[in-house]
Coordinates of N, CA and C in Angstrom, one line a residue:
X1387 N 1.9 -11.0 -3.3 CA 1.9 -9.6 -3.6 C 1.7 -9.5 -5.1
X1388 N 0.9 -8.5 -5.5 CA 1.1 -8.1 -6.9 C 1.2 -6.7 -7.4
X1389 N 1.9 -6.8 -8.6 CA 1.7 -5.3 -9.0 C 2.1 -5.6 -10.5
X1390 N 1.6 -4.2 -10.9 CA 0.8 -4.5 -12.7 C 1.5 -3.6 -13.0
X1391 N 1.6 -3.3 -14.9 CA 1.8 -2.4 -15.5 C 0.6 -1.6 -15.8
X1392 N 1.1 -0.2 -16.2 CA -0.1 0.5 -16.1 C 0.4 2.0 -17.3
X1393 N -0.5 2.5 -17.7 CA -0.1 4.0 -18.7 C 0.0 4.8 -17.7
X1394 N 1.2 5.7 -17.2 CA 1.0 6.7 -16.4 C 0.2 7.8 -16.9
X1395 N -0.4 8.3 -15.7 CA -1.4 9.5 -15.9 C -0.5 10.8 -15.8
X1396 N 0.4 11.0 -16.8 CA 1.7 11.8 -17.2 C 1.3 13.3 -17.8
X1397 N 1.9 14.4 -17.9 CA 1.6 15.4 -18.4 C 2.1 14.8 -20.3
X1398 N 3.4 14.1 -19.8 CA 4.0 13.4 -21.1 C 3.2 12.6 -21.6
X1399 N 2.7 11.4 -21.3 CA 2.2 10.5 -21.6 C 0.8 11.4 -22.7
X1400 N 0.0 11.8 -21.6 CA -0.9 12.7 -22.3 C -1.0 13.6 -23.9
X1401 N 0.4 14.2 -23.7 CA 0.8 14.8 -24.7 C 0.7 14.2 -26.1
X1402 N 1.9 12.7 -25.7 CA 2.2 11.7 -26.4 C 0.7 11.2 -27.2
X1403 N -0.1 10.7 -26.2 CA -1.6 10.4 -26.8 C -2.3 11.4 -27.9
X1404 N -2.5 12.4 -27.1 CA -3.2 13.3 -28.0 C -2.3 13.7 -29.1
X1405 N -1.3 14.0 -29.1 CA -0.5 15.0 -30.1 C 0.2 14.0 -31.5
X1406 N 0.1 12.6 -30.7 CA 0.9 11.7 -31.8 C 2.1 11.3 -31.6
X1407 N 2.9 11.7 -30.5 CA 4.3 12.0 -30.8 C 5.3 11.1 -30.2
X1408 N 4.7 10.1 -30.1 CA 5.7 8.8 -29.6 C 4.3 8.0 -29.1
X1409 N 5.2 6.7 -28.5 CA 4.7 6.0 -27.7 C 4.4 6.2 -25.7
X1410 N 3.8 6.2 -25.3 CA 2.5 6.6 -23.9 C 4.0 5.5 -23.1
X1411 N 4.5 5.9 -21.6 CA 5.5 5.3 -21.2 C 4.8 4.6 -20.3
X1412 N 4.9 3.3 -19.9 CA 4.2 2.2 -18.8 C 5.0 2.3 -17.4
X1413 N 4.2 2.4 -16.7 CA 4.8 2.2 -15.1 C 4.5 0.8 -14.4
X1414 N 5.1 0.5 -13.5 CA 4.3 -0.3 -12.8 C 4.1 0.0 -10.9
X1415 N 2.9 0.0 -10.9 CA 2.5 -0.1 -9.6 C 1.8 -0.8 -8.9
X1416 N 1.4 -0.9 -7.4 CA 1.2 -2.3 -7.0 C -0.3 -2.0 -6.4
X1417 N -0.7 -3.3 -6.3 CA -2.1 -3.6 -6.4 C -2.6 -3.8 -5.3
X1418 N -3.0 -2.5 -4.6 CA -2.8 -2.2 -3.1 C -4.0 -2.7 -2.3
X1419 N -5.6 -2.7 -3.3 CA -6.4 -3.4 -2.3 C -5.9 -5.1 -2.0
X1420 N -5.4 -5.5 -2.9 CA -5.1 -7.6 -2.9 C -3.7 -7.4 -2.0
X1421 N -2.7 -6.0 -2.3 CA -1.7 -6.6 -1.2 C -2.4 -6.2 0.2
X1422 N -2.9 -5.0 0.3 CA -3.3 -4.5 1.6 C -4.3 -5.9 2.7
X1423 N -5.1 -6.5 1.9 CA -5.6 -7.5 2.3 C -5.6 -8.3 2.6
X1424 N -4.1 -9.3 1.7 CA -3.2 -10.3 2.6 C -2.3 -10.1 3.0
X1425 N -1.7 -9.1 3.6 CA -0.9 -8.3 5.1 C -1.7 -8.7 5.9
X1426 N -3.0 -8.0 5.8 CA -4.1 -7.9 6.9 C -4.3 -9.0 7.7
X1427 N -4.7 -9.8 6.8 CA -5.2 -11.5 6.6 C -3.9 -12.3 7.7
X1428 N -2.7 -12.1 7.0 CA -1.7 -13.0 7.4 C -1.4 -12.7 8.4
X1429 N -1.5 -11.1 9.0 CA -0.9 -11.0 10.1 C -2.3 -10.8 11.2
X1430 N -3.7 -11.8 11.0 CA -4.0 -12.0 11.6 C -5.4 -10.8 12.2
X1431 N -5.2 -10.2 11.0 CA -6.2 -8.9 11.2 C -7.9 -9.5 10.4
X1432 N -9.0 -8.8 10.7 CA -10.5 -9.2 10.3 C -10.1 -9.2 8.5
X1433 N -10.7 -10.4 8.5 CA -11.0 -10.7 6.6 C -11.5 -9.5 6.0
X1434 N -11.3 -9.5 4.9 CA -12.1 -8.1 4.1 C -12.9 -9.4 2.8
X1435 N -14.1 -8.3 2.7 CA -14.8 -9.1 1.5 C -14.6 -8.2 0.7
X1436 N -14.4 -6.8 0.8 CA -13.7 -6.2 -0.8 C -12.8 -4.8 -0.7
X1437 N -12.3 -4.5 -1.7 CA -11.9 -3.6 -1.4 C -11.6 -2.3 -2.9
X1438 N -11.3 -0.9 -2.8 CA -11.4 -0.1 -3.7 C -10.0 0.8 -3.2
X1439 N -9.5 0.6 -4.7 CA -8.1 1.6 -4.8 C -7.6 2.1 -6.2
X1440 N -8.4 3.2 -6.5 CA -8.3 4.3 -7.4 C -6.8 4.9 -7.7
X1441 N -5.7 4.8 -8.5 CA -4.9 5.7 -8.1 C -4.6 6.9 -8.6
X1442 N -5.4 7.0 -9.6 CA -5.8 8.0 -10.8 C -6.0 9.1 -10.1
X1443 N -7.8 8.7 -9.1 CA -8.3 9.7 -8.4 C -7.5 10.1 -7.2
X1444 N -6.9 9.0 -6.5 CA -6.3 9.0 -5.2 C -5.1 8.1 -5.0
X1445 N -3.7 8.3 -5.3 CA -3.0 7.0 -5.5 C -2.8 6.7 -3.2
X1446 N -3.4 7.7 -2.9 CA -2.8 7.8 -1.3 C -4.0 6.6 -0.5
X1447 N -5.3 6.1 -1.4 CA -6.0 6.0 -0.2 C -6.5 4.5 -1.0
X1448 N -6.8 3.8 0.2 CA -7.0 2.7 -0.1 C -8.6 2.1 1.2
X1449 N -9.4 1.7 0.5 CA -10.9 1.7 1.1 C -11.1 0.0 0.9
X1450 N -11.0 -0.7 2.5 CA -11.5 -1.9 2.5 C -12.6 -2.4 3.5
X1451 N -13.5 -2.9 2.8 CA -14.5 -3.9 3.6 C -14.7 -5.0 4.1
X1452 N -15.0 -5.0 5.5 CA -14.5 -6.1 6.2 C -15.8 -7.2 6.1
X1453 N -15.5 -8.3 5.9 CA -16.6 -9.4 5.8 C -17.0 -9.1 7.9
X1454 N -18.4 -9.8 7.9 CA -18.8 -9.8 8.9 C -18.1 -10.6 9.9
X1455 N -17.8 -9.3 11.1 CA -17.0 -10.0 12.2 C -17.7 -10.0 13.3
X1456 N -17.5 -11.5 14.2 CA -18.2 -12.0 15.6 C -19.0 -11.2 16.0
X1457 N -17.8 -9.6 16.5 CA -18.0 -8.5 17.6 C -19.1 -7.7 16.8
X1458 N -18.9 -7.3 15.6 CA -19.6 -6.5 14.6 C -18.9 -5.1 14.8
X1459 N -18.1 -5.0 15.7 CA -16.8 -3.8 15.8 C -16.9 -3.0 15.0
X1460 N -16.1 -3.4 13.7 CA -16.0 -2.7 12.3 C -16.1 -3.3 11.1
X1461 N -16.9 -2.1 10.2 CA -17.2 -3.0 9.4 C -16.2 -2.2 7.8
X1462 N -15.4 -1.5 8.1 CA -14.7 -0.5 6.9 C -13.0 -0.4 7.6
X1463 N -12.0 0.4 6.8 CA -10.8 0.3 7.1 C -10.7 1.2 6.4
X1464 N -10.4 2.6 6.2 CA -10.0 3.8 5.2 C -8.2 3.7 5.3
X1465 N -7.6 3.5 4.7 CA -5.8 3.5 5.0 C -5.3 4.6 4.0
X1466 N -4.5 5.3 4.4 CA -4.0 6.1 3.7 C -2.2 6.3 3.6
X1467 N -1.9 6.9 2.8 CA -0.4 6.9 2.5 C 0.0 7.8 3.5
X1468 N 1.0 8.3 4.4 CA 1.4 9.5 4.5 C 2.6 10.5 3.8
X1469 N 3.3 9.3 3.8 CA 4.8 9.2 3.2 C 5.5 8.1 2.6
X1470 N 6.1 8.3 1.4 CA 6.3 6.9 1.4 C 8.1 7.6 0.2
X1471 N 9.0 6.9 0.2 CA 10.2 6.9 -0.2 C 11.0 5.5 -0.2
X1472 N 11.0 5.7 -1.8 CA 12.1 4.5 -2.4 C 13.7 4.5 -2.9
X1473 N 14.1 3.7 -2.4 CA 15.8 3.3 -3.5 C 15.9 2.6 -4.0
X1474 N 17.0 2.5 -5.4 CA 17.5 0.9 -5.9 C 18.6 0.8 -6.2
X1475 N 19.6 -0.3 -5.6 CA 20.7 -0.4 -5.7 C 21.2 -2.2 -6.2
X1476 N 22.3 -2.4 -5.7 CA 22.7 -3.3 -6.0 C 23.4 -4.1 -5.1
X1477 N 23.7 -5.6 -4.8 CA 24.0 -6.2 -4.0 C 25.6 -6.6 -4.1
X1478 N 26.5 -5.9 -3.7 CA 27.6 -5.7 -3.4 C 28.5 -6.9 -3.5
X1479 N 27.5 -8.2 -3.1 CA 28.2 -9.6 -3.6 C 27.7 -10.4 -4.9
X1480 N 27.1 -10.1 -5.2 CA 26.9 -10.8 -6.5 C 26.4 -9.8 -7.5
X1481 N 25.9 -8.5 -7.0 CA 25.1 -7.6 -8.4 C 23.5 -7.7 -8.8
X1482 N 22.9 -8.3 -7.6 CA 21.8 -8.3 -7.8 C 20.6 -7.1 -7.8
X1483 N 20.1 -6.7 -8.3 CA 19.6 -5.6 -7.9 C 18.5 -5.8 -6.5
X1484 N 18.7 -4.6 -5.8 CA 17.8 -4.4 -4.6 C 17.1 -3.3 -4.2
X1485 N 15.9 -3.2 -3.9 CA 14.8 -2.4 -4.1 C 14.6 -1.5 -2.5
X1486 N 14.8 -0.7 -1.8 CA 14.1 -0.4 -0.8 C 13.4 0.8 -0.5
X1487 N 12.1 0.3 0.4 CA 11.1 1.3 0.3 C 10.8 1.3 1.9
X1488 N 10.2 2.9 2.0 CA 9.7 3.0 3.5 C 7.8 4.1 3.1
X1489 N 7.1 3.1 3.5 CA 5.7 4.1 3.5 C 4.9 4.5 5.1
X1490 N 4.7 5.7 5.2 CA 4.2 5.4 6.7 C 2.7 5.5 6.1
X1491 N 1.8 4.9 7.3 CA 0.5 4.8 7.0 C -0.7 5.5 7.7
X1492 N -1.6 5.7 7.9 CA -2.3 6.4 8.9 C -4.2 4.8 8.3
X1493 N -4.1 4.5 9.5 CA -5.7 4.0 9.2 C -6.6 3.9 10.2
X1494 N -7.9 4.1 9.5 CA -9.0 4.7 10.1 C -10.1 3.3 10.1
X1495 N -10.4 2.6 11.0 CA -11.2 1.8 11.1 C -12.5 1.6 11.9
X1496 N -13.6 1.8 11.0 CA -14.8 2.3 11.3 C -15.8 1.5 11.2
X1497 N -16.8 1.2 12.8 CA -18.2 0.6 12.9 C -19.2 1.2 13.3
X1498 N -20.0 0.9 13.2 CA -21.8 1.6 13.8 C -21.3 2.2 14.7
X1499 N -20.2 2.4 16.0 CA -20.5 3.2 16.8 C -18.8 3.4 17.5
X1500 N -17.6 2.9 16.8 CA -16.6 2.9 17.4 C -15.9 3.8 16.1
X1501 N -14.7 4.2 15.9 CA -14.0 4.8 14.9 C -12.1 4.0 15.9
X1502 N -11.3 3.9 15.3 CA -10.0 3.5 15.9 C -8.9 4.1 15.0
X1503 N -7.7 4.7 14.9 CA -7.4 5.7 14.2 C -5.8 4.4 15.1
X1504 N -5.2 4.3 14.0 CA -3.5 3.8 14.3 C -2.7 4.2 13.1
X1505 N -1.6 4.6 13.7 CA -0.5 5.6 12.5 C 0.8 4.2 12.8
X1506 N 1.7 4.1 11.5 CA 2.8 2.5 11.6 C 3.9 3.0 10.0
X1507 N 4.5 2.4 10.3 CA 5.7 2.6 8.9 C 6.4 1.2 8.6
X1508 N 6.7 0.9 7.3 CA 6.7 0.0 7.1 C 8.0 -0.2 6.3
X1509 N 8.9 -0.6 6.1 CA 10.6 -0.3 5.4 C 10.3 -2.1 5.5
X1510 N 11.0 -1.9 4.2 CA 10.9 -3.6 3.1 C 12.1 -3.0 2.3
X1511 N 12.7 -4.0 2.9 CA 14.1 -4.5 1.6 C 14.0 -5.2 0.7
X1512 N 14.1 -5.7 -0.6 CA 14.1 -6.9 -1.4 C 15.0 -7.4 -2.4
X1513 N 15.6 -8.1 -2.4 CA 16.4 -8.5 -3.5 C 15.7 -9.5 -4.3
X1514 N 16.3 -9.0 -5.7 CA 15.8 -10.2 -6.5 C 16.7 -11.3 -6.9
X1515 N 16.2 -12.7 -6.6 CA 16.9 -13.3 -7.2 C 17.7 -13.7 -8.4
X1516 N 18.6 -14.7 -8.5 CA 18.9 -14.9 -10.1 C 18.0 -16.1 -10.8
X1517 N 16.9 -16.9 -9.9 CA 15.8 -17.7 -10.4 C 15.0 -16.8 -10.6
X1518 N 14.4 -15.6 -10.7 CA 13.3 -14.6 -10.5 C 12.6 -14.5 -9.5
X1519 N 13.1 -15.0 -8.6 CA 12.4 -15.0 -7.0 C 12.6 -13.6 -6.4
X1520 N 12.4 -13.9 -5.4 CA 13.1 -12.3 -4.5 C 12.7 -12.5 -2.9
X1521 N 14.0 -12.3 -2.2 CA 14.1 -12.5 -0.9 C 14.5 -11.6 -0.2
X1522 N 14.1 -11.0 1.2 CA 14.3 -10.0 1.5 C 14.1 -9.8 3.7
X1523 N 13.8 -8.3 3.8 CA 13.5 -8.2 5.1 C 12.4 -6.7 5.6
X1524 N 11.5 -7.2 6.2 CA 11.0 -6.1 6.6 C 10.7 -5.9 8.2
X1525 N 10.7 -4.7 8.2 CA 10.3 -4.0 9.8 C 9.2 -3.1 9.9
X1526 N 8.7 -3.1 11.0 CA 7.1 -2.7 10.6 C 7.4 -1.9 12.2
X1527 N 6.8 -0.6 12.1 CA 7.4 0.4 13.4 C 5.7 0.6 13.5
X1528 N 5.5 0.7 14.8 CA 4.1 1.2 15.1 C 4.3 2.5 16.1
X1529 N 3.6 3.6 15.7 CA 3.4 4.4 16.8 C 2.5 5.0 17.3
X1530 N 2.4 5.6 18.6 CA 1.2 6.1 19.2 C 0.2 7.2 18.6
X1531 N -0.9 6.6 18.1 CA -2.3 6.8 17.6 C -2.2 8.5 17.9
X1532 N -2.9 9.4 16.7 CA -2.8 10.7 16.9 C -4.1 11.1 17.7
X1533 N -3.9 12.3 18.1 CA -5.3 12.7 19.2 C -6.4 12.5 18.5
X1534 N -7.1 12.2 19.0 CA -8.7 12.0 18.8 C -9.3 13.9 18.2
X1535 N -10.4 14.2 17.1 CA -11.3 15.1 17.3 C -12.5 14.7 17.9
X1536 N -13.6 15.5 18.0 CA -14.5 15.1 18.5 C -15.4 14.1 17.6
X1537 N -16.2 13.2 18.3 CA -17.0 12.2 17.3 C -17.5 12.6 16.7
X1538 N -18.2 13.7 16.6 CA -19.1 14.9 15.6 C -18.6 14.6 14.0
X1539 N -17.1 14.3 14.0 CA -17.0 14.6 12.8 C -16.3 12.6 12.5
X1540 N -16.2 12.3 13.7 CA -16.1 10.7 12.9 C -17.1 9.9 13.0
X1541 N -17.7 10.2 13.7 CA -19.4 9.4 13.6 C -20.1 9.4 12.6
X1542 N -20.0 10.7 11.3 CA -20.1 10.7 10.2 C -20.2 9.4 9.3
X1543 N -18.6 9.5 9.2 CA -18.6 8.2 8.4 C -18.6 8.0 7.1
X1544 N -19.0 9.2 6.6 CA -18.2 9.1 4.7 C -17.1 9.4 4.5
X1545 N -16.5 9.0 3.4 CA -15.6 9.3 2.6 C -15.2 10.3 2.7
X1546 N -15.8 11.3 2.5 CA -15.3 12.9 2.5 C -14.6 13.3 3.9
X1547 N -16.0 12.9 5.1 CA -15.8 13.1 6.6 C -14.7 12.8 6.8
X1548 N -14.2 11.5 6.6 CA -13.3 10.6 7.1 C -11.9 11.3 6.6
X1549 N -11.9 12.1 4.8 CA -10.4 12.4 5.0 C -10.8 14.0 5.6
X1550 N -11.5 14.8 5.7 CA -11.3 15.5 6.9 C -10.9 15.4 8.2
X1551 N -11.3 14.3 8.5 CA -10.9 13.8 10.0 C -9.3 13.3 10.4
X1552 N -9.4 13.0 9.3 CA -7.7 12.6 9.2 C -6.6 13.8 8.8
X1553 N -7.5 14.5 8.2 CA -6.6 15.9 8.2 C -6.3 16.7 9.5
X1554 N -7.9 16.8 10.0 CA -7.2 17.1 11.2 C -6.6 17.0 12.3
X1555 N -6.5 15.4 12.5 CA -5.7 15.0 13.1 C -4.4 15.1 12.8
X1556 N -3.8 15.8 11.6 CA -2.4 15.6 11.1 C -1.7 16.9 11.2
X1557 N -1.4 17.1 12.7 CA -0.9 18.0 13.0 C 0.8 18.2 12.8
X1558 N 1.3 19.6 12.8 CA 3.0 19.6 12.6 C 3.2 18.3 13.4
X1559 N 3.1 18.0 14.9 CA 3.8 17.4 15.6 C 3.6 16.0 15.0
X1560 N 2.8 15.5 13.6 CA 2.7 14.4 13.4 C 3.4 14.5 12.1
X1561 N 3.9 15.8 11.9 CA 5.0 15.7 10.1 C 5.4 14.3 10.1
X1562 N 6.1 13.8 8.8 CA 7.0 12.8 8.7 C 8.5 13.7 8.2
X1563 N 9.4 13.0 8.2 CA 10.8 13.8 7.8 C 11.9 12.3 7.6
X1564 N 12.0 12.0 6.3 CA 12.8 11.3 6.1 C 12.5 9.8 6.1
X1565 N 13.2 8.8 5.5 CA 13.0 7.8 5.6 C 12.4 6.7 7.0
X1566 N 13.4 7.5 8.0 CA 13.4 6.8 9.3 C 11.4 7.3 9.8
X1567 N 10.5 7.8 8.9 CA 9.3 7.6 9.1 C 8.9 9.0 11.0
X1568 N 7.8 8.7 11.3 CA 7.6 9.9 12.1 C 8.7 10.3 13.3
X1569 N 8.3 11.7 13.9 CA 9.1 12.4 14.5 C 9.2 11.6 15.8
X1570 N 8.0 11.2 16.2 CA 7.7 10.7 17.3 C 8.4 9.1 17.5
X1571 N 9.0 8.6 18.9 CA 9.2 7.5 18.9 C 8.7 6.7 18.8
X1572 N 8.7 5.2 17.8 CA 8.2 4.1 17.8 C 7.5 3.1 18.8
X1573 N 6.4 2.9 19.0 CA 5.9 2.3 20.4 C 6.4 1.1 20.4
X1574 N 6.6 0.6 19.1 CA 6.9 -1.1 19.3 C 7.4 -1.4 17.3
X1575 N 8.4 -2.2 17.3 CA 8.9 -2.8 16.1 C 8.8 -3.9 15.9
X1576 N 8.3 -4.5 15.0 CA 8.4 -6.0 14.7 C 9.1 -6.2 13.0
X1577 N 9.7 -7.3 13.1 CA 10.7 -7.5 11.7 C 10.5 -9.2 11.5
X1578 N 10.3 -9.2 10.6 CA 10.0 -9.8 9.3 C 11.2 -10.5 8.2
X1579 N 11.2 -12.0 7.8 CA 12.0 -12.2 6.9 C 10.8 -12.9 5.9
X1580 N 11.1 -12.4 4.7 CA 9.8 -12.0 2.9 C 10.9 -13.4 2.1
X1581 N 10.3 -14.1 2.1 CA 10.6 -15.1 0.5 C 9.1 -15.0 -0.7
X1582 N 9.7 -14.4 -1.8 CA 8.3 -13.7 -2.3 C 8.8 -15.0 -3.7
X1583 N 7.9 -15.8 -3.8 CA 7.8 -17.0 -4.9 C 6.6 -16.7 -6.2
X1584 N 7.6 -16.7 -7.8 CA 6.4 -15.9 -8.4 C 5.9 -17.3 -8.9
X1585 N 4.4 -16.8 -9.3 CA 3.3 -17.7 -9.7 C 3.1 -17.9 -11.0
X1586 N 3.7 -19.1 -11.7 CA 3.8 -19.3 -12.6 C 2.5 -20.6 -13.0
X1587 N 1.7 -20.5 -14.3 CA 0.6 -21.2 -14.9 C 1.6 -22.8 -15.7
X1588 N 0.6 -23.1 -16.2 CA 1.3 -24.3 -16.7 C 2.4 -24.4 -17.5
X1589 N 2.4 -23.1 -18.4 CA 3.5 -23.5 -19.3 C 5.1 -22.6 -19.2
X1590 N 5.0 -22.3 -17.7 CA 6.0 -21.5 -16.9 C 6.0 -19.6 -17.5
X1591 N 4.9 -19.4 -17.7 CA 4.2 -17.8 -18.2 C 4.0 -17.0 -16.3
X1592 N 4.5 -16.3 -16.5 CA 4.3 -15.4 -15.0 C 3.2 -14.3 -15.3
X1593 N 1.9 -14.9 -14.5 CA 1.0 -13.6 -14.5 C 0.2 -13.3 -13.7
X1594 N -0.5 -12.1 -13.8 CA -0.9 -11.0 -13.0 C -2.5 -11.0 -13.0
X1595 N -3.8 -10.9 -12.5 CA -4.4 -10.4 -12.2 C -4.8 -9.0 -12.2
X1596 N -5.2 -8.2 -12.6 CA -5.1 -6.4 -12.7 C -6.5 -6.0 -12.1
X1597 N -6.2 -5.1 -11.6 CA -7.9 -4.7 -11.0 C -9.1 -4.3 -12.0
X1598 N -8.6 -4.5 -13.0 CA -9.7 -3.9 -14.5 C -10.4 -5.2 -15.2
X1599 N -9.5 -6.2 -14.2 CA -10.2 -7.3 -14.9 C -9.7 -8.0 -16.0
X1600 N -8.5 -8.1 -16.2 CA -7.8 -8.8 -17.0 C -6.5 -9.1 -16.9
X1601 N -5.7 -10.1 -17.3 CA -4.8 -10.6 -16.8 C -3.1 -10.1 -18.2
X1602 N -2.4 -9.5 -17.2 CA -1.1 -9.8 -17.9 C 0.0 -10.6 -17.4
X1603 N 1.0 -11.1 -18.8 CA 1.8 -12.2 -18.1 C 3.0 -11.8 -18.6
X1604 N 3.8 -12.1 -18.5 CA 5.5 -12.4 -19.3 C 5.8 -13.9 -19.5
X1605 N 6.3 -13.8 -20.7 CA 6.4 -15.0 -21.6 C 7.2 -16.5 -20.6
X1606 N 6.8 -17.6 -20.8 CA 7.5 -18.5 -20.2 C 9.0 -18.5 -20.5
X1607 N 9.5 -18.5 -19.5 CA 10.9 -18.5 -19.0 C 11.9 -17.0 -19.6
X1608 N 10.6 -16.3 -19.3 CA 11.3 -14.8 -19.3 C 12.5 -14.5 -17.7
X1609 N 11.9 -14.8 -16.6 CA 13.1 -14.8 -15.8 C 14.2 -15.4 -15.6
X1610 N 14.2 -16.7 -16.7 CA 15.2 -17.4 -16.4 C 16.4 -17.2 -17.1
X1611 N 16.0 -15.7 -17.9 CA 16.9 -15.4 -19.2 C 18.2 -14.7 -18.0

């Protein structure tokens, strides 16, 4: 998994730039086409040869391309956010801090002549280690796919089409409300135990990859402080 620092695209931040008036505040968020595509990968879904995730323009949608499969099925994956809510607390036996998040998802997976439309929620616990590691648990809720429109408007097939299509399919009866993810009952749950190991270069420097094309790190043996 990765995720990067980044300038938020802030009313403050903005201010800060133009007006002079401090320093621009860094967020960090995660690097959703490389994680989205080894989930996919690992849990056995079609390889992607690339993918695009804007969060400036769109922090909700994420656009991947699938390398050429057997069937020739599909050759795209539109995913989108629907909901997504986090906490952070602390581990009760030792003081570790622990992260937890729930995103529900909606994705749209599109070939020459098929469209497949599956709605899922995803709740990930994590604690961090006191080596800098971080070990955790996730559950992965799948539920039953929202009604179909007519193909008129998924046969299309752009960008645009597509988040109309998905609009309309997002009826009240598909609201989300709360962490526990959609109204509707879960078709099937699967859970997950996460040992996430960070990747350290030769001189024990922890770094990142960024979608801009350049790499940031933290200093060797910054975790071990």
């Amino acid at each position: 998994m990765r995720f990067f620092s980044t300038l938020a695209d802030t009313r403050s931040n903005n201010m800060k730039v133009q007006l002079g008036l401090g320093v621009p505040s860094a967020e960090i968020i995660e690097d959703r086409v490389f994680n989205s595509r080894a989930e996919l990968e690992a849990s056995g879904g079609l390889p992607v040869s690339s993918g695009l995730y804007n969060p400036r323009a769109d922090p909700t949608r994420v656009l991947l391309n699938y390398k050429e499969s057997p069937d020739g099925l599909f050759v795209k994956r539109e995913q989108y956010v629907l909901n997504r809510k986090s906490a952070t607390g602390a581990d009760s036996a030792d003081g570790q801090p622990i992260f937890i998040r729930s995103e529900s998802f909606r994705t749209v997976d599109v070939g020459p002549k098929t469209v497949q439309v599956a709605e899922f929620e995803v709740i990930t616990e994590v604690k961090l280690l006191a080596d800098g590691n971080a070990a955790g648990r996730q559950r992965v809720l799948v539920y039953h796919a929202p009604d179909p429109v007519p193909d008129s408007f998924a046969m299309m097939r752009t960008d645009s089409s597509l988040r109309i299509w998905s609009s309309l399919t997002s009826g009240k009866e598909n609201s989300l409300e709360g962490v526990t993810g959609l109204k509707r009952k879960a078709l099937a749950a699967y859970d997950y135990s996460i040992q996430l190991q960070r990747t350290t270069s030769d001189d024990g420097a922890v770094c990142v990859d960024t979608p801009k094309s350049y790499t940031q790190c933290q200093p060797p043996g910054f975790w071990g402080r």
